[in-house]
mmCIF file of C-alpha atoms and ligand atoms in Angstrom:
data_model
loop_
_atom_site.group_PDB
_atom_site.id
_atom_site.type_symbol
_atom_site.label_atom_id
_atom_site.label_comp_id
_atom_site.label_asym_id
_atom_site.label_seq_id
_atom_site.Cartn_x
_atom_site.Cartn_y
_atom_site.Cartn_z
ATOM 1 C CA UNK A 1 11.107 42.406 16.992
ATOM 2 C CA UNK A 2 7.758 41.483 17.716
ATOM 3 C CA UNK A 3 5.498 43.564 15.150
ATOM 4 C CA UNK A 4 5.482 46.640 12.533
ATOM 5 C CA UNK A 5 2.013 47.297 11.586
ATOM 6 C CA UNK A 6 2.024 49.097 8.577
ATOM 7 C CA UNK A 7 -1.321 48.453 7.366
ATOM 8 C CA UNK A 8 -2.969 51.699 9.015
ATOM 9 C CA UNK A 9 -4.959 52.642 5.749
ATOM 10 C CA UNK A 10 -6.595 49.064 6.027
ATOM 11 C CA UNK A 11 -7.314 49.463 9.797
ATOM 12 C CA UNK A 12 -6.098 51.729 12.513
ATOM 13 C CA UNK A 13 -5.678 51.063 16.778
ATOM 14 C CA UNK A 14 -8.265 52.054 18.730
ATOM 15 C CA UNK A 15 -6.986 54.436 21.038
ATOM 16 C CA UNK A 16 -6.348 53.173 24.011
ATOM 17 C CA UNK A 17 -8.639 56.785 25.284
ATOM 18 C CA UNK A 18 -11.607 55.877 23.268
ATOM 19 C CA UNK A 19 -11.357 52.080 24.776
ATOM 20 C CA UNK A 20 -11.976 53.510 28.184
ATOM 21 C CA UNK A 21 -14.590 56.358 26.316
ATOM 22 C CA UNK A 22 -16.336 53.257 25.151
ATOM 23 C CA UNK A 23 -16.781 51.354 27.731
ATOM 24 C CA UNK A 24 -19.139 52.729 30.584
ATOM 25 C CA UNK A 25 -21.442 52.154 26.372
ATOM 26 C CA UNK A 26 -21.511 48.351 27.223
ATOM 27 C CA UNK A 27 -21.035 48.283 30.655
ATOM 28 C CA UNK A 28 -23.918 50.496 32.849
ATOM 29 C CA UNK A 29 -24.905 52.655 30.796
ATOM 30 C CA UNK A 30 -26.135 50.361 28.130
ATOM 31 C CA UNK A 31 -29.680 52.398 28.213
ATOM 32 C CA UNK A 32 -31.324 52.745 24.938
ATOM 33 C CA UNK A 33 -31.355 56.435 23.360
ATOM 34 C CA UNK A 34 -34.904 56.866 22.482
ATOM 35 C CA UNK A 35 -35.293 55.782 25.281
ATOM 36 C CA UNK A 36 -37.252 59.130 26.587
ATOM 37 C CA UNK A 37 -36.319 58.172 30.572
ATOM 38 C CA UNK A 38 -33.356 59.827 31.972
ATOM 39 C CA UNK A 39 -31.378 56.707 31.825
ATOM 40 C CA UNK A 40 -31.910 57.087 27.890
ATOM 41 C CA UNK A 41 -31.692 60.760 28.144
ATOM 42 C CA UNK A 42 -28.209 60.198 29.814
ATOM 43 C CA UNK A 43 -27.070 57.641 26.781
ATOM 44 C CA UNK A 44 -28.808 60.332 23.912
ATOM 45 C CA UNK A 45 -26.757 63.745 25.719
ATOM 46 C CA UNK A 46 -23.585 61.504 25.468
ATOM 47 C CA UNK A 47 -23.980 59.925 21.681
ATOM 48 C CA UNK A 48 -24.891 64.366 21.074
ATOM 49 C CA UNK A 49 -21.696 65.263 22.390
ATOM 50 C CA UNK A 50 -20.171 63.142 19.886
ATOM 51 C CA UNK A 51 -21.556 64.510 17.019
ATOM 52 C CA UNK A 52 -20.795 67.464 18.589
ATOM 53 C CA UNK A 53 -17.210 66.909 18.592
ATOM 54 C CA UNK A 54 -17.604 64.738 14.950
ATOM 55 C CA UNK A 55 -18.477 68.129 13.209
ATOM 56 C CA UNK A 56 -16.321 70.976 15.857
ATOM 57 C CA UNK A 57 -12.916 68.079 13.752
ATOM 58 C CA UNK A 58 -15.193 68.594 10.127
ATOM 59 C CA UNK A 59 -14.949 72.912 10.987
ATOM 60 C CA UNK A 60 -18.999 73.009 10.779
ATOM 61 C CA UNK A 61 -20.817 74.883 13.893
ATOM 62 C CA UNK A 62 -23.730 72.775 13.455
ATOM 63 C CA UNK A 63 -23.977 69.138 14.492
ATOM 64 C CA UNK A 64 -27.362 68.751 12.565
ATOM 65 C CA UNK A 65 -25.333 68.158 9.526
ATOM 66 C CA UNK A 66 -24.101 65.204 10.687
ATOM 67 C CA UNK A 67 -25.719 61.747 9.901
ATOM 68 C CA UNK A 68 -24.252 58.084 12.316
ATOM 69 C CA UNK A 69 -23.525 55.363 9.770
ATOM 70 C CA UNK A 70 -22.177 51.556 10.176
ATOM 71 C CA UNK A 71 -19.121 52.537 8.357
ATOM 72 C CA UNK A 72 -17.697 54.548 4.822
ATOM 73 C CA UNK A 73 -19.690 51.921 2.695
ATOM 74 C CA UNK A 74 -22.393 53.198 4.010
ATOM 75 C CA UNK A 75 -22.288 56.497 4.769
ATOM 76 C CA UNK A 76 -21.060 56.833 0.579
ATOM 77 C CA UNK A 77 -24.149 54.852 -0.392
ATOM 78 C CA UNK A 78 -26.415 56.757 1.511
ATOM 79 C CA UNK A 79 -24.521 59.969 -0.205
ATOM 80 C CA UNK A 80 -24.768 58.788 -3.505
ATOM 81 C CA UNK A 81 -28.092 56.707 -3.415
ATOM 82 C CA UNK A 82 -29.708 59.235 -1.736
ATOM 83 C CA UNK A 83 -29.243 62.588 -3.780
ATOM 84 C CA UNK A 84 -30.485 60.327 -7.080
ATOM 85 C CA UNK A 85 -33.124 59.100 -5.287
ATOM 86 C CA UNK A 86 -34.194 63.013 -4.814
ATOM 87 C CA UNK A 87 -33.505 63.436 -7.636
ATOM 88 C CA UNK A 88 -34.789 61.698 -10.556
ATOM 89 C CA UNK A 89 -34.600 63.181 -13.166
ATOM 90 C CA UNK A 90 -30.502 63.573 -13.308
ATOM 91 C CA UNK A 91 -28.450 60.317 -14.276
ATOM 92 C CA UNK A 92 -25.437 61.529 -14.797
ATOM 93 C CA UNK A 93 -22.953 60.736 -11.832
ATOM 94 C CA UNK A 94 -18.823 61.853 -12.132
ATOM 95 C CA UNK A 95 -17.009 60.235 -9.877
ATOM 96 C CA UNK A 96 -12.752 58.932 -10.768
ATOM 97 C CA UNK A 97 -10.556 55.582 -11.941
ATOM 98 C CA UNK A 98 -8.968 55.415 -8.732
ATOM 99 C CA UNK A 99 -12.069 55.228 -5.859
ATOM 100 C CA UNK A 100 -12.650 52.375 -3.109
ATOM 101 C CA UNK A 101 -14.714 49.979 -4.644
ATOM 102 C CA UNK A 102 -17.980 51.405 -2.685
ATOM 103 C CA UNK A 103 -17.483 54.181 -4.853
ATOM 104 C CA UNK A 104 -16.567 52.109 -8.234
ATOM 105 C CA UNK A 105 -19.225 48.693 -7.469
ATOM 106 C CA UNK A 106 -21.410 51.545 -6.491
ATOM 107 C CA UNK A 107 -21.599 53.334 -9.500
ATOM 108 C CA UNK A 108 -20.936 50.020 -12.354
ATOM 109 C CA UNK A 109 -24.591 48.790 -10.500
ATOM 110 C CA UNK A 110 -26.071 51.940 -10.470
ATOM 111 C CA UNK A 111 -25.261 51.415 -14.414
ATOM 112 C CA UNK A 112 -27.612 49.136 -15.073
ATOM 113 C CA UNK A 113 -29.832 50.698 -13.653
ATOM 114 C CA UNK A 114 -29.946 53.399 -16.470
ATOM 115 C CA UNK A 115 -27.699 55.654 -14.577
ATOM 116 C CA UNK A 116 -24.504 57.564 -16.837
ATOM 117 C CA UNK A 117 -21.474 57.277 -15.533
ATOM 118 C CA UNK A 118 -18.364 59.118 -16.324
ATOM 119 C CA UNK A 119 -15.262 58.180 -15.203
ATOM 120 C CA UNK A 120 -12.348 60.935 -14.977
ATOM 121 C CA UNK A 121 -9.049 58.799 -15.970
ATOM 122 C CA UNK A 122 -5.531 60.521 -14.187
ATOM 123 C CA UNK A 123 -2.021 60.460 -14.750
ATOM 124 C CA UNK A 124 0.987 59.106 -14.684
ATOM 125 C CA UNK A 125 1.491 60.510 -10.773
ATOM 126 C CA UNK A 126 -2.461 59.595 -10.361
ATOM 127 C CA UNK A 127 -3.055 63.317 -10.140
ATOM 128 C CA UNK A 128 -6.852 64.234 -12.071
ATOM 129 C CA UNK A 129 -6.650 66.408 -15.060
ATOM 130 C CA UNK A 130 -9.248 70.085 -14.343
ATOM 131 C CA UNK A 131 -10.008 70.644 -17.257
ATOM 132 C CA UNK A 132 -11.541 66.961 -18.335
ATOM 133 C CA UNK A 133 -13.870 67.033 -15.047
ATOM 134 C CA UNK A 134 -15.296 70.626 -17.281
ATOM 135 C CA UNK A 135 -15.563 68.502 -19.991
ATOM 136 C CA UNK A 136 -17.576 65.723 -18.125
ATOM 137 C CA UNK A 137 -20.489 67.447 -16.794
ATOM 138 C CA UNK A 138 -23.638 67.874 -18.273
ATOM 139 C CA UNK A 139 -27.327 69.090 -18.444
ATOM 140 C CA UNK A 140 -28.432 65.958 -16.081
ATOM 141 C CA UNK A 141 -25.380 65.834 -14.019
ATOM 142 C CA UNK A 142 -26.430 64.929 -10.259
ATOM 143 C CA UNK A 143 -23.588 64.957 -8.502
ATOM 144 C CA UNK A 144 -19.248 64.295 -7.909
ATOM 145 C CA UNK A 145 -17.644 62.255 -6.210
ATOM 146 C CA UNK A 146 -14.366 61.997 -5.012
ATOM 147 C CA UNK A 147 -11.811 60.826 -2.537
ATOM 148 C CA UNK A 148 -10.198 63.681 -0.677
ATOM 149 C CA UNK A 149 -7.252 61.723 -0.190
ATOM 150 C CA UNK A 150 -6.353 57.645 -2.146
ATOM 151 C CA UNK A 151 -6.216 54.624 -0.406
ATOM 152 C CA UNK A 152 -3.189 52.955 -1.433
ATOM 153 C CA UNK A 153 -0.956 55.461 -2.885
ATOM 154 C CA UNK A 154 -2.442 58.507 -0.560
ATOM 155 C CA UNK A 155 -2.767 61.261 -3.100
ATOM 156 C CA UNK A 156 -4.291 64.411 -2.547
ATOM 157 C CA UNK A 157 -7.463 65.598 -4.944
ATOM 158 C CA UNK A 158 -7.454 69.004 -4.944
ATOM 159 C CA UNK A 159 -10.508 69.030 -3.006
ATOM 160 C CA UNK A 160 -11.373 73.170 -3.070
ATOM 161 C CA UNK A 161 -10.485 73.905 -6.984
ATOM 162 C CA UNK A 162 -13.301 70.862 -7.833
ATOM 163 C CA UNK A 163 -15.266 71.807 -5.560
ATOM 164 C CA UNK A 164 -15.121 75.007 -7.639
ATOM 165 C CA UNK A 165 -15.617 73.557 -10.472
ATOM 166 C CA UNK A 166 -18.563 71.523 -9.480
ATOM 167 C CA UNK A 167 -20.069 74.631 -8.353
ATOM 168 C CA UNK A 168 -20.383 76.997 -10.568
ATOM 169 C CA UNK A 169 -23.487 74.248 -11.870
ATOM 170 C CA UNK A 170 -26.295 73.465 -9.531
ATOM 171 C CA UNK A 171 -24.260 69.846 -8.818
ATOM 172 C CA UNK A 172 -23.808 68.241 -5.807
ATOM 173 C CA UNK A 173 -20.585 67.232 -4.800
ATOM 174 C CA UNK A 174 -19.769 64.494 -2.637
ATOM 175 C CA UNK A 175 -16.000 64.393 -0.852
ATOM 176 C CA UNK A 176 -14.856 60.079 0.576
ATOM 177 C CA UNK A 177 -12.297 61.575 3.034
ATOM 178 C CA UNK A 178 -12.288 58.428 4.907
ATOM 179 C CA UNK A 179 -8.295 58.145 4.132
ATOM 180 C CA UNK A 180 -7.948 62.025 4.873
ATOM 181 C CA UNK A 181 -9.352 62.523 7.992
ATOM 182 C CA UNK A 182 -6.916 62.604 10.995
ATOM 183 C CA UNK A 183 -4.819 62.382 8.230
ATOM 184 C CA UNK A 184 -4.698 66.514 6.591
ATOM 185 C CA UNK A 185 -6.111 69.074 8.291
ATOM 186 C CA UNK A 186 -10.375 68.852 6.963
ATOM 187 C CA UNK A 187 -12.596 72.531 7.791
ATOM 188 C CA UNK A 188 -15.899 72.449 5.859
ATOM 189 C CA UNK A 189 -16.097 76.306 7.024
ATOM 190 C CA UNK A 190 -13.865 77.226 4.808
ATOM 191 C CA UNK A 191 -15.106 74.539 1.834
ATOM 192 C CA UNK A 192 -18.268 75.459 1.307
ATOM 193 C CA UNK A 193 -18.266 73.810 -2.343
ATOM 194 C CA UNK A 194 -19.537 70.331 0.271
ATOM 195 C CA UNK A 195 -22.043 69.108 -0.076
ATOM 196 C CA UNK A 196 -21.706 65.611 1.116
ATOM 197 C CA UNK A 197 -18.443 64.008 2.594
ATOM 198 C CA UNK A 198 -17.418 59.926 4.230
ATOM 199 C CA UNK A 199 -16.107 59.668 6.801
ATOM 200 C CA UNK A 200 -15.389 56.240 8.496
ATOM 201 C CA UNK A 201 -13.537 55.978 12.816
ATOM 202 C CA UNK A 202 -12.003 52.946 11.738
ATOM 203 C CA UNK A 203 -9.597 54.798 10.391
ATOM 204 C CA UNK A 204 -8.058 57.092 13.041
ATOM 205 C CA UNK A 205 -8.504 55.205 15.841
ATOM 206 C CA UNK A 206 -11.264 54.381 16.233
ATOM 207 C CA UNK A 207 -13.679 51.240 16.200
ATOM 208 C CA UNK A 208 -14.924 49.450 13.175
ATOM 209 C CA UNK A 209 -18.487 49.312 12.399
ATOM 210 C CA UNK A 210 -18.932 53.410 12.996
ATOM 211 C CA UNK A 211 -18.578 56.307 10.172
ATOM 212 C CA UNK A 212 -20.608 59.687 9.302
ATOM 213 C CA UNK A 213 -21.721 61.412 6.919
ATOM 214 C CA UNK A 214 -21.755 65.004 6.931
ATOM 215 C CA UNK A 215 -24.889 66.552 5.546
ATOM 216 C CA UNK A 216 -24.221 70.642 4.775
ATOM 217 C CA UNK A 217 -28.002 72.176 5.354
ATOM 218 C CA UNK A 218 -30.477 72.323 2.991
ATOM 219 C CA UNK A 219 -28.893 69.609 0.920
ATOM 220 C CA UNK A 220 -31.250 67.206 0.042
ATOM 221 C CA UNK A 221 -31.120 63.468 0.617
ATOM 222 C CA UNK A 222 -33.169 60.446 0.153
ATOM 223 C CA UNK A 223 -32.796 58.144 3.620
ATOM 224 C CA UNK A 224 -31.083 54.697 2.703
ATOM 225 C CA UNK A 225 -31.570 52.964 5.562
ATOM 226 C CA UNK A 226 -35.681 53.185 5.795
ATOM 227 C CA UNK A 227 -37.624 52.904 9.624
ATOM 228 C CA UNK A 228 -37.220 55.067 12.720
ATOM 229 C CA UNK A 229 -37.036 57.975 12.842
ATOM 230 C CA UNK A 230 -33.113 58.405 14.526
ATOM 231 C CA UNK A 231 -31.007 60.591 12.557
ATOM 232 C CA UNK A 232 -33.654 62.919 11.978
ATOM 233 C CA UNK A 233 -35.027 60.377 9.802
ATOM 234 C CA UNK A 234 -31.657 59.801 7.668
ATOM 235 C CA UNK A 235 -30.980 56.493 8.777
ATOM 236 C CA UNK A 236 -32.969 54.050 10.391
ATOM 237 C CA UNK A 237 -31.653 52.283 12.985
ATOM 238 C CA UNK A 238 -30.733 52.607 17.141
ATOM 239 C CA UNK A 239 -26.940 53.822 16.748
ATOM 240 C CA UNK A 240 -23.744 51.741 17.312
ATOM 241 C CA UNK A 241 -23.648 54.521 20.440
ATOM 242 C CA UNK A 242 -20.734 52.703 22.136
ATOM 243 C CA UNK A 243 -18.191 52.787 19.000
ATOM 244 C CA UNK A 244 -20.108 56.938 18.124
ATOM 245 C CA UNK A 245 -18.972 57.202 21.266
ATOM 246 C CA UNK A 246 -16.169 55.866 20.348
ATOM 247 C CA UNK A 247 -15.559 58.025 17.518
ATOM 248 C CA UNK A 248 -16.451 60.860 19.540
ATOM 249 C CA UNK A 249 -13.266 60.366 21.575
ATOM 250 C CA UNK A 250 -11.763 59.672 18.732
ATOM 251 C CA UNK A 251 -12.547 63.129 16.624
ATOM 252 C CA UNK A 252 -11.429 65.033 19.814
ATOM 253 C CA UNK A 253 -7.927 63.359 20.105
ATOM 254 C CA UNK A 254 -7.772 63.410 16.385
ATOM 255 C CA UNK A 255 -6.489 68.198 16.180
ATOM 256 C CA UNK A 256 -3.836 66.991 18.862
ATOM 257 C CA UNK A 257 -2.716 63.721 16.936
ATOM 258 C CA UNK A 258 -2.767 65.622 13.158
ATOM 259 C CA UNK A 259 0.118 67.848 14.238
ATOM 260 C CA UNK A 260 2.804 64.287 14.672
ATOM 261 C CA UNK A 261 1.166 62.829 11.511
ATOM 262 C CA UNK A 262 2.650 66.456 9.742
ATOM 263 C CA UNK A 263 5.508 65.862 11.265
ATOM 264 C CA UNK A 264 7.049 63.029 13.373
ATOM 265 C CA UNK A 265 4.485 60.223 11.235
ATOM 266 C CA UNK A 266 5.515 62.252 8.191
ATOM 267 C CA UNK A 267 9.106 61.299 8.828
ATOM 268 C CA UNK A 268 9.290 57.748 9.488
ATOM 269 C CA UNK A 269 7.432 57.803 6.267
ATOM 270 C CA UNK A 270 10.248 60.235 4.687
ATOM 271 C CA UNK A 271 12.435 57.432 6.391
ATOM 272 C CA UNK A 272 11.013 54.520 5.046
ATOM 273 C CA UNK A 273 10.814 55.542 1.424
ATOM 274 C CA UNK A 274 14.131 57.456 0.709
ATOM 275 C CA UNK A 275 15.695 53.578 3.481
ATOM 276 C CA UNK A 276 14.028 51.345 1.073
ATOM 277 C CA UNK A 277 15.152 52.815 -2.502
ATOM 278 C CA UNK A 278 18.597 54.091 -1.418
ATOM 279 C CA UNK A 279 19.811 50.191 -0.676
ATOM 280 C CA UNK A 280 17.335 48.206 -3.198
ATOM 281 C CA UNK A 281 18.021 48.417 -6.614
ATOM 282 C CA UNK A 282 14.766 48.880 -8.975
ATOM 283 C CA UNK A 283 11.895 49.748 -6.814
ATOM 284 C CA UNK A 284 9.811 53.087 -7.675
ATOM 285 C CA UNK A 285 6.877 55.158 -5.286
ATOM 286 C CA UNK A 286 3.600 55.593 -7.344
ATOM 287 C CA UNK A 287 2.372 58.986 -6.495
ATOM 288 C CA UNK A 288 3.000 62.089 -6.811
ATOM 289 C CA UNK A 289 5.373 63.002 -3.959
ATOM 290 C CA UNK A 290 3.134 66.630 -3.744
ATOM 291 C CA UNK A 291 0.842 66.051 -2.191
ATOM 292 C CA UNK A 292 0.097 62.162 0.009
ATOM 293 C CA UNK A 293 -1.060 61.972 3.046
ATOM 294 C CA UNK A 294 1.931 62.023 4.890
ATOM 295 C CA UNK A 295 1.811 57.939 6.035
ATOM 296 C CA UNK A 296 1.652 56.287 3.128
ATOM 297 C CA UNK A 297 4.473 54.967 0.448
ATOM 298 C CA UNK A 298 2.803 52.724 -2.352
ATOM 299 C CA UNK A 299 6.745 51.270 -4.118
ATOM 300 C CA UNK A 300 5.826 48.811 -6.427
ATOM 301 C CA UNK A 301 9.441 46.164 -6.451
ATOM 302 C CA UNK A 302 10.152 45.480 -10.000
ATOM 303 C CA UNK A 303 10.392 41.989 -11.069
ATOM 304 C CA UNK A 304 9.617 40.765 -7.392
ATOM 305 C CA UNK A 305 5.352 39.463 -6.770
ATOM 306 C CA UNK A 306 3.717 41.343 -4.129
ATOM 307 C CA UNK A 307 2.216 38.707 -2.169
ATOM 308 C CA UNK A 308 4.677 36.550 -1.908
ATOM 309 C CA UNK A 309 6.947 39.631 -1.086
ATOM 310 C CA UNK A 310 4.074 40.290 1.645
ATOM 311 C CA UNK A 311 4.292 36.974 2.859
ATOM 312 C CA UNK A 312 8.029 36.277 3.045
ATOM 313 C CA UNK A 313 8.226 40.015 5.147
ATOM 314 C CA UNK A 314 6.160 38.928 7.337
ATOM 315 C CA UNK A 315 7.940 35.584 8.809
ATOM 316 C CA UNK A 316 9.646 39.427 9.677
ATOM 317 C CA UNK A 317 6.861 40.886 12.094
ATOM 318 C CA UNK A 318 6.440 43.489 8.918
ATOM 319 C CA UNK A 319 2.453 43.880 8.401
ATOM 320 C CA UNK A 320 2.103 45.554 4.693
ATOM 321 C CA UNK A 321 -0.700 45.022 2.078
ATOM 322 C CA UNK A 322 -0.758 44.873 -2.051
ATOM 323 C CA UNK A 323 -3.069 47.736 -1.776
ATOM 324 C CA UNK A 324 -6.920 47.932 -0.581
ATOM 325 C CA UNK A 325 -7.356 45.087 1.820
ATOM 326 C CA UNK A 326 -11.269 43.895 -0.138
ATOM 327 C CA UNK A 327 -8.916 42.974 -3.318
ATOM 328 C CA UNK A 328 -6.361 40.798 -1.658
ATOM 329 C CA UNK A 329 -3.289 41.889 -4.078
ATOM 330 C CA UNK A 330 -4.817 39.086 -6.367
ATOM 331 C CA UNK A 331 -5.444 41.336 -9.036
ATOM 332 C CA UNK A 332 -4.240 44.183 -10.076
ATOM 333 C CA UNK A 333 -4.398 47.253 -8.359
ATOM 334 C CA UNK A 334 -6.865 49.482 -10.603
ATOM 335 C CA UNK A 335 -6.017 52.902 -8.968
ATOM 336 C CA UNK A 336 -2.340 51.471 -10.034
ATOM 337 C CA UNK A 337 -3.817 50.241 -14.049
ATOM 338 C CA UNK A 338 -5.055 53.532 -13.348
ATOM 339 C CA UNK A 339 -1.138 55.301 -13.599
ATOM 340 C CA UNK A 340 -0.401 53.851 -16.250
ATOM 341 C CA UNK A 341 1.753 50.836 -14.413
ATOM 342 C CA UNK A 342 1.279 48.121 -16.043
ATOM 343 C CA UNK A 343 -0.609 44.219 -14.486
ATOM 344 C CA UNK A 344 2.853 43.237 -14.071
ATOM 345 C CA UNK A 345 3.893 46.390 -12.161
ATOM 346 C CA UNK A 346 0.972 46.458 -10.266
ATOM 347 C CA UNK A 347 0.720 42.926 -8.722
ATOM 348 C CA UNK A 348 4.505 43.828 -8.010
ATOM 349 C CA UNK A 349 3.459 46.943 -5.430
ATOM 350 C CA UNK A 350 2.859 47.271 -1.808
ATOM 351 C CA UNK A 351 1.355 49.970 0.161
ATOM 352 C CA UNK A 352 2.371 51.018 3.493
ATOM 353 C CA UNK A 353 0.391 53.070 5.486
ATOM 354 C CA UNK A 354 2.615 53.875 9.040
ATOM 355 C CA UNK A 355 0.358 55.228 12.235
ATOM 356 C CA UNK A 356 1.270 57.773 14.523
ATOM 357 C CA UNK A 357 2.389 54.027 16.997
ATOM 358 C CA UNK A 358 4.871 53.631 15.248
ATOM 359 C CA UNK A 359 8.422 53.594 16.836
ATOM 360 C CA UNK A 360 11.409 55.394 15.232
ATOM 361 C CA UNK A 361 13.400 52.597 14.611
ATOM 362 C CA UNK A 362 10.871 50.124 13.375
ATOM 363 C CA UNK A 363 11.954 52.107 10.409
ATOM 364 C CA UNK A 364 15.603 50.554 10.018
ATOM 365 C CA UNK A 365 14.553 47.210 11.162
ATOM 366 C CA UNK A 366 11.732 46.843 8.151
ATOM 367 C CA UNK A 367 14.166 48.949 5.485
ATOM 368 C CA UNK A 368 17.069 45.709 6.591
ATOM 369 C CA UNK A 369 14.554 43.096 6.363
ATOM 370 C CA UNK A 370 13.311 44.260 3.155
ATOM 371 C CA UNK A 371 16.606 44.983 1.221
ATOM 372 C CA UNK A 372 17.260 40.819 3.062
ATOM 373 C CA UNK A 373 14.206 39.813 2.247
ATOM 374 C CA UNK A 374 14.030 41.138 -2.144
ATOM 375 C CA UNK A 375 18.081 40.183 -2.982
ATOM 376 C CA UNK A 376 17.215 36.917 -1.639
ATOM 377 C CA UNK A 377 13.632 36.340 -4.007
ATOM 378 C CA UNK A 378 15.886 38.238 -6.738
ATOM 379 C CA UNK A 379 17.862 36.064 -6.516
ATOM 380 C CA UNK A 380 15.483 32.971 -6.962
ATOM 381 C CA UNK A 381 13.751 34.782 -9.140
ATOM 382 C CA UNK A 382 16.861 34.707 -11.403
ATOM 383 C CA UNK A 383 20.426 34.466 -9.644
ATOM 384 C CA UNK A 384 22.424 36.278 -12.155
ATOM 385 C CA UNK A 385 21.605 39.420 -10.508
ATOM 386 C CA UNK A 386 22.376 38.712 -8.049
ATOM 387 C CA UNK A 387 24.972 41.243 -7.891
ATOM 388 C CA UNK A 388 22.553 44.087 -9.078
ATOM 389 C CA UNK A 389 20.474 43.666 -7.252
ATOM 390 C CA UNK A 390 22.535 43.476 -3.296
HETATM 391 N N1 PLP B 1 -12.961 54.867 1.096
HETATM 392 C C1 PLP B 1 -12.115 55.110 1.745
HETATM 393 C C2 PLP B 1 -11.176 55.614 0.853
HETATM 394 C C3 PLP B 1 -11.583 53.713 1.894
HETATM 395 O O1 PLP B 1 -10.181 53.459 2.100
HETATM 396 C C4 PLP B 1 -12.315 52.657 3.045
HETATM 397 C C5 PLP B 1 -11.982 51.356 3.617
HETATM 398 O O2 PLP B 1 -11.286 51.747 2.880
HETATM 399 C C6 PLP B 1 -13.972 53.068 2.733
HETATM 400 C C7 PLP B 1 -14.292 54.243 1.546
HETATM 401 C C8 PLP B 1 -14.474 52.374 2.941
HETATM 402 O O3 PLP B 1 -14.242 52.238 4.895
HETATM 403 P P1 PLP B 1 -15.354 50.788 5.509
HETATM 404 O O4 PLP B 1 -14.671 50.376 4.923
HETATM 405 O O5 PLP B 1 -15.613 51.897 7.036
HETATM 406 O O6 PLP B 1 -16.358 50.672 5.132
#
């Protein structure tokens, strides 16, 4: 087996159909989408088709609610900073302790600019206490920003219920759906509570460096990037045409593959999880198994150094991760710490993120390989453990 890629929460393979859709816009059809001549108009038309496709994927009938960006981080920054700039008297933000760093570090930065931030805690399963959310709402709360699905554990938050609480007040609701798009159904028509929603192309088989922000009609948002009149004055700069067209194609494909994510990919993830738990002692799954993205499992390998484990797995051609790609497993995951794990437990944890590109036969290979590797590493740490770990 050449390699088994199990790091799909970090990034995904570009679908061949996506690449084929993009190619002409990197070669022959290179005109500027804002040029009024025929060549430019044709490119614009294709870009607008991509906007329609993203809108359909999200379940909105208004393509003008889609703003193209450079990815999840920019969408999130545009949403949060844009709302705050449009409502300067409101200085309070509510988010959670387990958000991606693109939200957490932005909030930390905003705290230095006289904003107050409430970080909602999660329980040992990674779930929020909605009463805590209710209690934390203040007169000057500008926005609530929560993730749909966690990038490290796959845990899904009850977005509808959260939105209903938020909408008892005049507060903007932003959802970071970067890990949810393409993995769980999203229908903004049935979720009128959501004002803003961020997504990123490279998490659902489109290229890196492209994303979108859904901005519901009527939501007041100041632009983050100022310059030309692109994206209805909500995001200046020449659009990343080919990647946008690629993301349009990926959006068209996503509902077709969603069924596969929910059945075959889920089955593979469950096989991997049960296989590992059955064959290797002292393992624990992090995050509720009730509501998780179908492709993710996060497992603590008690007593082992996660980084060492990952390095050894690489020797067998298996690629997973110790949490968010951005932190590289050097510091204990803030998500697992928030879930009450000790720093040692957090550093012993591995995130496996599957996709439709994983073949059925890969799972047995990974389970067998990890069984051997863990047994070996535990023997090195403590030769007396040999008996337990085999
Ligand atoms: N939000 C979540 C939950 C993520 O997992 C990521 C990326 O890993 C981001 C935001 C940032 O997205 P991007 O890499 O497109 O900037």
